């Protein structure tokens, strides 16, 4: 089975459309989203609708949670973006709560319910899927530096994901594979961006971010996972795509509640 793994779209429609078109060209059996559909970017409605129609399921990310409930531990511009996103998505309490005649309240309710029903963890075969980490599924980062600086943290995380053999995560926006040595293999250093599952050792796979890469490569990132008949892990191919970044930057610049820096960082991939 070929499964496209997308994560951290962050309301970047231009990036999401480019990734979905590439997925369609390559042919996959299904698409999974590892969370953070919204936050930071200018097109929350369109991105939620595309994920709802194109993905088999999506996980709850910390930004999805922040928009629905409370943005905790967000910096000032992320928090302002979360409240702006909530105003775009939350249906008015009363049917006549929006003066705009073209406003479709049922559509808004459907979208808000879709976000509210996102799951925190999903398992299939030997896979465990969480946005952050198996210990703190919504909020904990598994950083590329952790194998060097926090090997106990990584050991705890690997212990926590048992009996699953492969954990799929997003959240850091950096694509690659963690092994339990522990080590981190950046996707950029793999031949053809390809990782082959070689033995029974557990690994953690991050497909990187569709809408806000942070590995100094501004191209959209996603991955295609190949599995056998009973979801036996075979390989992951990491992919990068140029997309119309300027289109997203211009939209962010036109929205007062979105700090221009949120656009500038897209150009630098950080
Ligand atoms: Zn994110």
mmCIF file of C-alpha atoms and ligand atoms in Angstrom:
data_model
loop_
_atom_site.group_PDB
_atom_site.id
_atom_site.type_symbol
_atom_site.label_atom_id
_atom_site.label_comp_id
_atom_site.label_asym_id
_atom_site.label_seq_id
_atom_site.Cartn_x
_atom_site.Cartn_y
_atom_site.Cartn_z
ATOM 1 C CA UNK A 1 0.000 0.000 0.000
ATOM 2 C CA UNK A 2 1.188 3.491 -0.827
ATOM 3 C CA UNK A 3 0.282 6.077 1.818
ATOM 4 C CA UNK A 4 1.054 9.763 1.420
ATOM 5 C CA UNK A 5 2.008 11.361 4.760
ATOM 6 C CA UNK A 6 1.353 15.070 5.030
ATOM 7 C CA UNK A 7 1.717 17.232 8.133
ATOM 8 C CA UNK A 8 1.832 20.815 9.393
ATOM 9 C CA UNK A 9 -0.047 22.419 6.520
ATOM 10 C CA UNK A 10 -0.625 25.533 8.642
ATOM 11 C CA UNK A 11 -3.269 27.121 6.411
ATOM 12 C CA UNK A 12 -0.861 27.379 3.472
ATOM 13 C CA UNK A 13 -3.183 26.605 0.557
ATOM 14 C CA UNK A 14 -0.613 27.256 -2.151
ATOM 15 C CA UNK A 15 1.697 24.611 -0.639
ATOM 16 C CA UNK A 16 -1.129 22.142 0.017
ATOM 17 C CA UNK A 17 -2.474 22.356 -3.546
ATOM 18 C CA UNK A 18 1.011 21.748 -4.935
ATOM 19 C CA UNK A 19 1.541 18.706 -2.698
ATOM 20 C CA UNK A 20 -1.885 17.222 -3.500
ATOM 21 C CA UNK A 21 -1.267 17.624 -7.236
ATOM 22 C CA UNK A 22 2.061 15.812 -6.871
ATOM 23 C CA UNK A 23 0.384 13.039 -4.842
ATOM 24 C CA UNK A 24 -2.222 12.660 -7.606
ATOM 25 C CA UNK A 25 0.496 12.383 -10.262
ATOM 26 C CA UNK A 26 2.358 9.690 -8.340
ATOM 27 C CA UNK A 27 -0.722 7.683 -7.426
ATOM 28 C CA UNK A 28 -1.270 6.640 -3.810
ATOM 29 C CA UNK A 29 -3.884 4.531 -2.057
ATOM 30 C CA UNK A 30 -4.600 7.032 0.686
ATOM 31 C CA UNK A 31 -3.447 10.261 2.328
ATOM 32 C CA UNK A 32 -2.962 10.726 6.100
ATOM 33 C CA UNK A 33 -2.522 14.078 7.845
ATOM 34 C CA UNK A 34 -0.441 14.215 11.029
ATOM 35 C CA UNK A 35 -1.958 17.455 12.351
ATOM 36 C CA UNK A 36 -1.654 21.248 12.414
ATOM 37 C CA UNK A 37 -3.939 21.835 9.457
ATOM 38 C CA UNK A 38 -4.320 25.452 10.600
ATOM 39 C CA UNK A 39 -2.378 28.200 12.414
ATOM 40 C CA UNK A 40 0.106 30.782 11.037
ATOM 41 C CA UNK A 41 -1.239 30.903 7.457
ATOM 42 C CA UNK A 42 -3.917 32.766 5.500
ATOM 43 C CA UNK A 43 -6.275 30.023 4.208
ATOM 44 C CA UNK A 44 -7.686 27.982 7.114
ATOM 45 C CA UNK A 45 -11.115 27.234 5.592
ATOM 46 C CA UNK A 46 -9.790 25.982 2.273
ATOM 47 C CA UNK A 47 -7.139 23.837 3.971
ATOM 48 C CA UNK A 48 -9.609 22.246 6.412
ATOM 49 C CA UNK A 49 -11.990 21.486 3.532
ATOM 50 C CA UNK A 50 -9.240 19.902 1.420
ATOM 51 C CA UNK A 51 -8.028 17.734 4.306
ATOM 52 C CA UNK A 52 -11.622 16.718 5.112
ATOM 53 C CA UNK A 53 -12.227 15.581 1.533
ATOM 54 C CA UNK A 54 -8.800 14.237 0.532
ATOM 55 C CA UNK A 55 -7.389 12.588 3.670
ATOM 56 C CA UNK A 56 -8.490 9.304 5.215
ATOM 57 C CA UNK A 57 -8.056 11.004 8.590
ATOM 58 C CA UNK A 58 -6.095 13.761 10.299
ATOM 59 C CA UNK A 59 -4.613 13.975 13.781
ATOM 60 C CA UNK A 60 -5.123 16.846 16.232
ATOM 61 C CA UNK A 61 -2.089 19.154 16.280
ATOM 62 C CA UNK A 62 -1.234 21.787 18.878
ATOM 63 C CA UNK A 63 -2.379 24.585 16.559
ATOM 64 C CA UNK A 64 -5.674 22.853 15.738
ATOM 65 C CA UNK A 65 -6.153 22.470 19.506
ATOM 66 C CA UNK A 66 -5.138 26.091 20.104
ATOM 67 C CA UNK A 67 -7.700 27.371 17.614
ATOM 68 C CA UNK A 68 -10.479 25.172 19.047
ATOM 69 C CA UNK A 69 -9.684 25.724 22.732
ATOM 70 C CA UNK A 70 -6.748 27.711 24.076
ATOM 71 C CA UNK A 71 -3.420 28.605 22.470
ATOM 72 C CA UNK A 72 -0.976 27.724 25.274
ATOM 73 C CA UNK A 73 2.798 28.332 25.047
ATOM 74 C CA UNK A 74 2.383 30.151 21.720
ATOM 75 C CA UNK A 75 4.532 33.168 20.878
ATOM 76 C CA UNK A 76 2.685 36.455 20.336
ATOM 77 C CA UNK A 77 2.328 36.159 16.557
ATOM 78 C CA UNK A 78 1.246 32.496 16.730
ATOM 79 C CA UNK A 79 -1.338 33.400 19.364
ATOM 80 C CA UNK A 80 -2.714 36.302 17.313
ATOM 81 C CA UNK A 81 -2.882 33.985 14.294
ATOM 82 C CA UNK A 82 -4.766 31.374 16.357
ATOM 83 C CA UNK A 83 -7.432 33.895 17.424
ATOM 84 C CA UNK A 84 -7.735 35.207 13.853
ATOM 85 C CA UNK A 85 -8.086 31.613 12.595
ATOM 86 C CA UNK A 86 -10.795 30.939 15.169
ATOM 87 C CA UNK A 87 -12.743 33.948 13.914
ATOM 88 C CA UNK A 88 -12.543 32.522 10.368
ATOM 89 C CA UNK A 89 -13.733 29.076 11.416
ATOM 90 C CA UNK A 90 -16.036 29.276 14.429
ATOM 91 C CA UNK A 91 -19.706 29.291 13.443
ATOM 92 C CA UNK A 92 -21.743 32.155 14.940
ATOM 93 C CA UNK A 93 -23.790 31.085 17.957
ATOM 94 C CA UNK A 94 -27.050 32.043 16.265
ATOM 95 C CA UNK A 95 -28.229 31.370 12.735
ATOM 96 C CA UNK A 96 -28.443 35.110 12.022
ATOM 97 C CA UNK A 97 -25.138 35.857 13.735
ATOM 98 C CA UNK A 98 -23.425 36.755 10.486
ATOM 99 C CA UNK A 99 -24.771 39.610 8.413
ATOM 100 C CA UNK A 100 -23.128 38.354 5.218
ATOM 101 C CA UNK A 101 -25.930 36.765 3.162
ATOM 102 C CA UNK A 102 -23.489 34.497 1.334
ATOM 103 C CA UNK A 103 -22.299 33.004 4.632
ATOM 104 C CA UNK A 104 -23.098 29.301 4.829
ATOM 105 C CA UNK A 105 -23.591 28.451 8.496
ATOM 106 C CA UNK A 106 -24.046 24.697 7.899
ATOM 107 C CA UNK A 107 -20.724 24.609 6.103
ATOM 108 C CA UNK A 108 -19.064 26.425 9.023
ATOM 109 C CA UNK A 109 -20.607 24.000 11.525
ATOM 110 C CA UNK A 110 -19.387 21.010 9.485
ATOM 111 C CA UNK A 111 -15.873 22.435 9.343
ATOM 112 C CA UNK A 112 -15.777 23.250 13.071
ATOM 113 C CA UNK A 113 -17.077 19.746 13.945
ATOM 114 C CA UNK A 114 -14.456 18.166 11.684
ATOM 115 C CA UNK A 115 -11.706 20.006 13.589
ATOM 116 C CA UNK A 116 -13.280 19.166 16.948
ATOM 117 C CA UNK A 117 -13.357 15.441 16.169
ATOM 118 C CA UNK A 118 -9.705 15.087 15.178
ATOM 119 C CA UNK A 119 -8.066 12.247 17.085
ATOM 120 C CA UNK A 120 -4.945 12.609 19.235
ATOM 121 C CA UNK A 121 -3.528 9.181 18.319
ATOM 122 C CA UNK A 122 -4.252 6.560 15.670
ATOM 123 C CA UNK A 123 -2.781 3.052 15.344
ATOM 124 C CA UNK A 124 -2.724 0.699 12.373
ATOM 125 C CA UNK A 125 -0.612 -2.462 12.036
ATOM 126 C CA UNK A 126 2.792 -1.740 13.651
ATOM 127 C CA UNK A 127 2.301 2.038 13.291
ATOM 128 C CA UNK A 128 1.488 4.599 15.976
ATOM 129 C CA UNK A 129 0.602 8.094 14.759
ATOM 130 C CA UNK A 130 0.701 11.231 16.925
ATOM 131 C CA UNK A 131 1.347 14.888 16.092
ATOM 132 C CA UNK A 132 4.036 15.479 18.747
ATOM 133 C CA UNK A 133 5.353 12.435 20.607
ATOM 134 C CA UNK A 134 4.037 9.193 22.129
ATOM 135 C CA UNK A 135 4.470 10.732 25.614
ATOM 136 C CA UNK A 136 2.708 14.012 24.984
ATOM 137 C CA UNK A 137 0.894 13.474 21.701
ATOM 138 C CA UNK A 138 -0.117 17.063 20.999
ATOM 139 C CA UNK A 139 2.692 19.183 22.431
ATOM 140 C CA UNK A 140 6.058 17.429 22.809
ATOM 141 C CA UNK A 141 8.718 18.078 20.143
ATOM 142 C CA UNK A 142 11.129 15.322 19.082
ATOM 143 C CA UNK A 143 13.989 17.516 17.877
ATOM 144 C CA UNK A 144 16.767 16.489 15.446
ATOM 145 C CA UNK A 145 19.260 17.488 18.194
ATOM 146 C CA UNK A 146 17.655 15.197 20.802
ATOM 147 C CA UNK A 147 19.831 12.140 19.991
ATOM 148 C CA UNK A 148 22.853 14.286 20.964
ATOM 149 C CA UNK A 149 21.417 16.457 23.734
ATOM 150 C CA UNK A 150 18.578 14.457 25.236
ATOM 151 C CA UNK A 151 19.221 10.760 24.759
ATOM 152 C CA UNK A 152 17.257 9.849 27.922
ATOM 153 C CA UNK A 153 14.211 11.690 26.566
ATOM 154 C CA UNK A 154 14.488 9.716 23.317
ATOM 155 C CA UNK A 155 14.918 6.412 25.158
ATOM 156 C CA UNK A 156 11.758 7.173 27.145
ATOM 157 C CA UNK A 157 9.902 8.038 23.958
ATOM 158 C CA UNK A 158 10.992 4.817 22.237
ATOM 159 C CA UNK A 159 9.929 2.837 25.343
ATOM 160 C CA UNK A 160 6.579 4.621 25.315
ATOM 161 C CA UNK A 161 5.752 3.772 21.679
ATOM 162 C CA UNK A 162 5.919 -0.019 22.292
ATOM 163 C CA UNK A 163 4.588 -2.350 21.026
ATOM 164 C CA UNK A 164 4.349 -0.203 17.885
ATOM 165 C CA UNK A 165 7.460 -0.476 15.729
ATOM 166 C CA UNK A 166 7.123 2.747 13.760
ATOM 167 C CA UNK A 167 5.897 6.060 15.098
ATOM 168 C CA UNK A 168 4.745 8.712 12.609
ATOM 169 C CA UNK A 169 4.993 12.289 13.914
ATOM 170 C CA UNK A 170 4.989 15.905 12.712
ATOM 171 C CA UNK A 171 5.328 19.057 14.870
ATOM 172 C CA UNK A 172 9.023 19.996 14.380
ATOM 173 C CA UNK A 173 8.634 20.644 10.619
ATOM 174 C CA UNK A 174 11.949 18.836 9.980
ATOM 175 C CA UNK A 175 11.813 15.686 7.789
ATOM 176 C CA UNK A 176 13.807 12.588 8.682
ATOM 177 C CA UNK A 177 14.027 9.354 10.661
ATOM 178 C CA UNK A 178 14.973 8.798 14.323
ATOM 179 C CA UNK A 179 16.541 5.441 15.161
ATOM 180 C CA UNK A 180 16.856 4.083 18.714
ATOM 181 C CA UNK A 181 20.704 4.189 18.727
ATOM 182 C CA UNK A 182 19.656 7.023 19.192
ATOM 183 C CA UNK A 183 20.347 8.908 15.972
ATOM 184 C CA UNK A 184 18.601 11.257 13.542
ATOM 185 C CA UNK A 185 18.922 10.813 9.782
ATOM 186 C CA UNK A 186 17.883 14.008 7.977
ATOM 187 C CA UNK A 187 15.857 13.307 4.832
ATOM 188 C CA UNK A 188 18.188 15.618 2.865
ATOM 189 C CA UNK A 189 21.114 13.259 3.540
ATOM 190 C CA UNK A 190 19.368 10.117 2.266
ATOM 191 C CA UNK A 191 20.130 8.947 -1.284
ATOM 192 C CA UNK A 192 17.102 10.001 -3.386
ATOM 193 C CA UNK A 193 15.345 10.897 -0.126
ATOM 194 C CA UNK A 194 14.659 7.186 0.357
ATOM 195 C CA UNK A 195 14.693 5.339 3.682
ATOM 196 C CA UNK A 196 14.338 1.542 3.697
ATOM 197 C CA UNK A 197 13.132 -0.189 6.873
ATOM 198 C CA UNK A 198 15.815 -2.826 7.320
ATOM 199 C CA UNK A 199 15.153 -4.716 10.544
ATOM 200 C CA UNK A 200 12.889 -4.947 13.561
ATOM 201 C CA UNK A 201 14.357 -1.914 15.340
ATOM 202 C CA UNK A 202 11.848 0.815 16.177
ATOM 203 C CA UNK A 203 12.006 4.124 14.304
ATOM 204 C CA UNK A 204 10.222 7.469 14.383
ATOM 205 C CA UNK A 205 9.430 9.061 11.014
ATOM 206 C CA UNK A 206 8.665 12.750 10.422
ATOM 207 C CA UNK A 207 7.541 13.697 6.867
ATOM 208 C CA UNK A 208 8.356 17.390 7.439
ATOM 209 C CA UNK A 209 5.953 20.273 6.910
ATOM 210 C CA UNK A 210 3.787 21.023 3.886
ATOM 211 C CA UNK A 211 3.169 24.652 4.755
ATOM 212 C CA UNK A 212 6.061 25.872 6.895
ATOM 213 C CA UNK A 213 9.351 23.943 6.499
ATOM 214 C CA UNK A 214 11.981 24.733 9.157
ATOM 215 C CA UNK A 215 15.094 22.994 7.857
ATOM 216 C CA UNK A 216 16.248 26.042 5.843
ATOM 217 C CA UNK A 217 14.785 24.485 2.671
ATOM 218 C CA UNK A 218 11.644 26.507 1.869
ATOM 219 C CA UNK A 219 10.145 23.854 -0.429
ATOM 220 C CA UNK A 220 7.022 21.994 0.712
ATOM 221 C CA UNK A 221 7.815 18.625 2.327
ATOM 222 C CA UNK A 222 5.869 15.361 2.466
ATOM 223 C CA UNK A 223 6.535 11.620 2.236
ATOM 224 C CA UNK A 224 5.204 8.436 0.654
ATOM 225 C CA UNK A 225 5.173 5.334 2.874
ATOM 226 C CA UNK A 226 5.209 1.870 1.300
ATOM 227 C CA UNK A 227 3.813 -1.001 3.348
ATOM 228 C CA UNK A 228 3.101 -4.695 2.761
ATOM 229 C CA UNK A 229 -0.118 -6.655 2.993
ATOM 230 C CA UNK A 230 -0.393 -6.362 6.796
ATOM 231 C CA UNK A 231 1.137 -2.886 6.967
ATOM 232 C CA UNK A 232 4.694 -4.294 7.189
ATOM 233 C CA UNK A 233 6.938 -1.207 6.897
ATOM 234 C CA UNK A 234 8.947 -1.278 3.644
ATOM 235 C CA UNK A 235 10.188 2.217 2.772
ATOM 236 C CA UNK A 236 9.573 5.944 3.062
ATOM 237 C CA UNK A 237 10.360 8.363 0.266
ATOM 238 C CA UNK A 238 10.805 11.989 1.342
ATOM 239 C CA UNK A 239 9.822 14.549 -1.291
ATOM 240 C CA UNK A 240 10.324 18.310 -1.668
ATOM 241 C CA UNK A 241 8.375 20.580 -3.999
ATOM 242 C CA UNK A 242 8.709 24.157 -5.138
ATOM 243 C CA UNK A 243 5.432 26.023 -4.728
ATOM 244 C CA UNK A 244 4.221 29.597 -5.122
ATOM 245 C CA UNK A 245 5.556 30.925 -1.797
ATOM 246 C CA UNK A 246 5.020 34.555 -2.855
ATOM 247 C CA UNK A 247 1.290 33.910 -3.178
ATOM 248 C CA UNK A 248 1.116 32.875 0.490
ATOM 249 C CA UNK A 249 3.450 35.689 1.616
ATOM 250 C CA UNK A 250 1.248 38.283 -0.139
ATOM 251 C CA UNK A 251 -1.921 36.891 1.469
ATOM 252 C CA UNK A 252 -0.311 37.008 4.933
ATOM 253 C CA UNK A 253 0.824 40.615 4.319
ATOM 254 C CA UNK A 254 -2.765 41.596 3.477
ATOM 255 C CA UNK A 255 -4.183 40.299 6.799
ATOM 256 C CA UNK A 256 -3.606 42.646 9.764
ATOM 257 C CA UNK A 257 -3.766 39.913 12.407
ATOM 258 C CA UNK A 258 -1.054 37.830 10.730
ATOM 259 C CA UNK A 259 2.452 39.126 11.495
ATOM 260 C CA UNK A 260 4.455 39.687 8.292
ATOM 261 C CA UNK A 261 7.242 37.627 9.819
ATOM 262 C CA UNK A 262 5.033 34.556 9.323
ATOM 263 C CA UNK A 263 5.418 35.164 5.589
ATOM 264 C CA UNK A 264 9.089 36.103 5.692
ATOM 265 C CA UNK A 265 10.029 32.868 7.443
ATOM 266 C CA UNK A 266 8.413 30.858 4.623
ATOM 267 C CA UNK A 267 10.876 32.389 2.158
ATOM 268 C CA UNK A 268 13.771 31.213 4.324
ATOM 269 C CA UNK A 269 12.376 27.843 5.401
ATOM 270 C CA UNK A 270 12.750 28.495 9.111
HETATM 271 ZN ZN1 LIG B 1 3.191 22.731 13.179
#
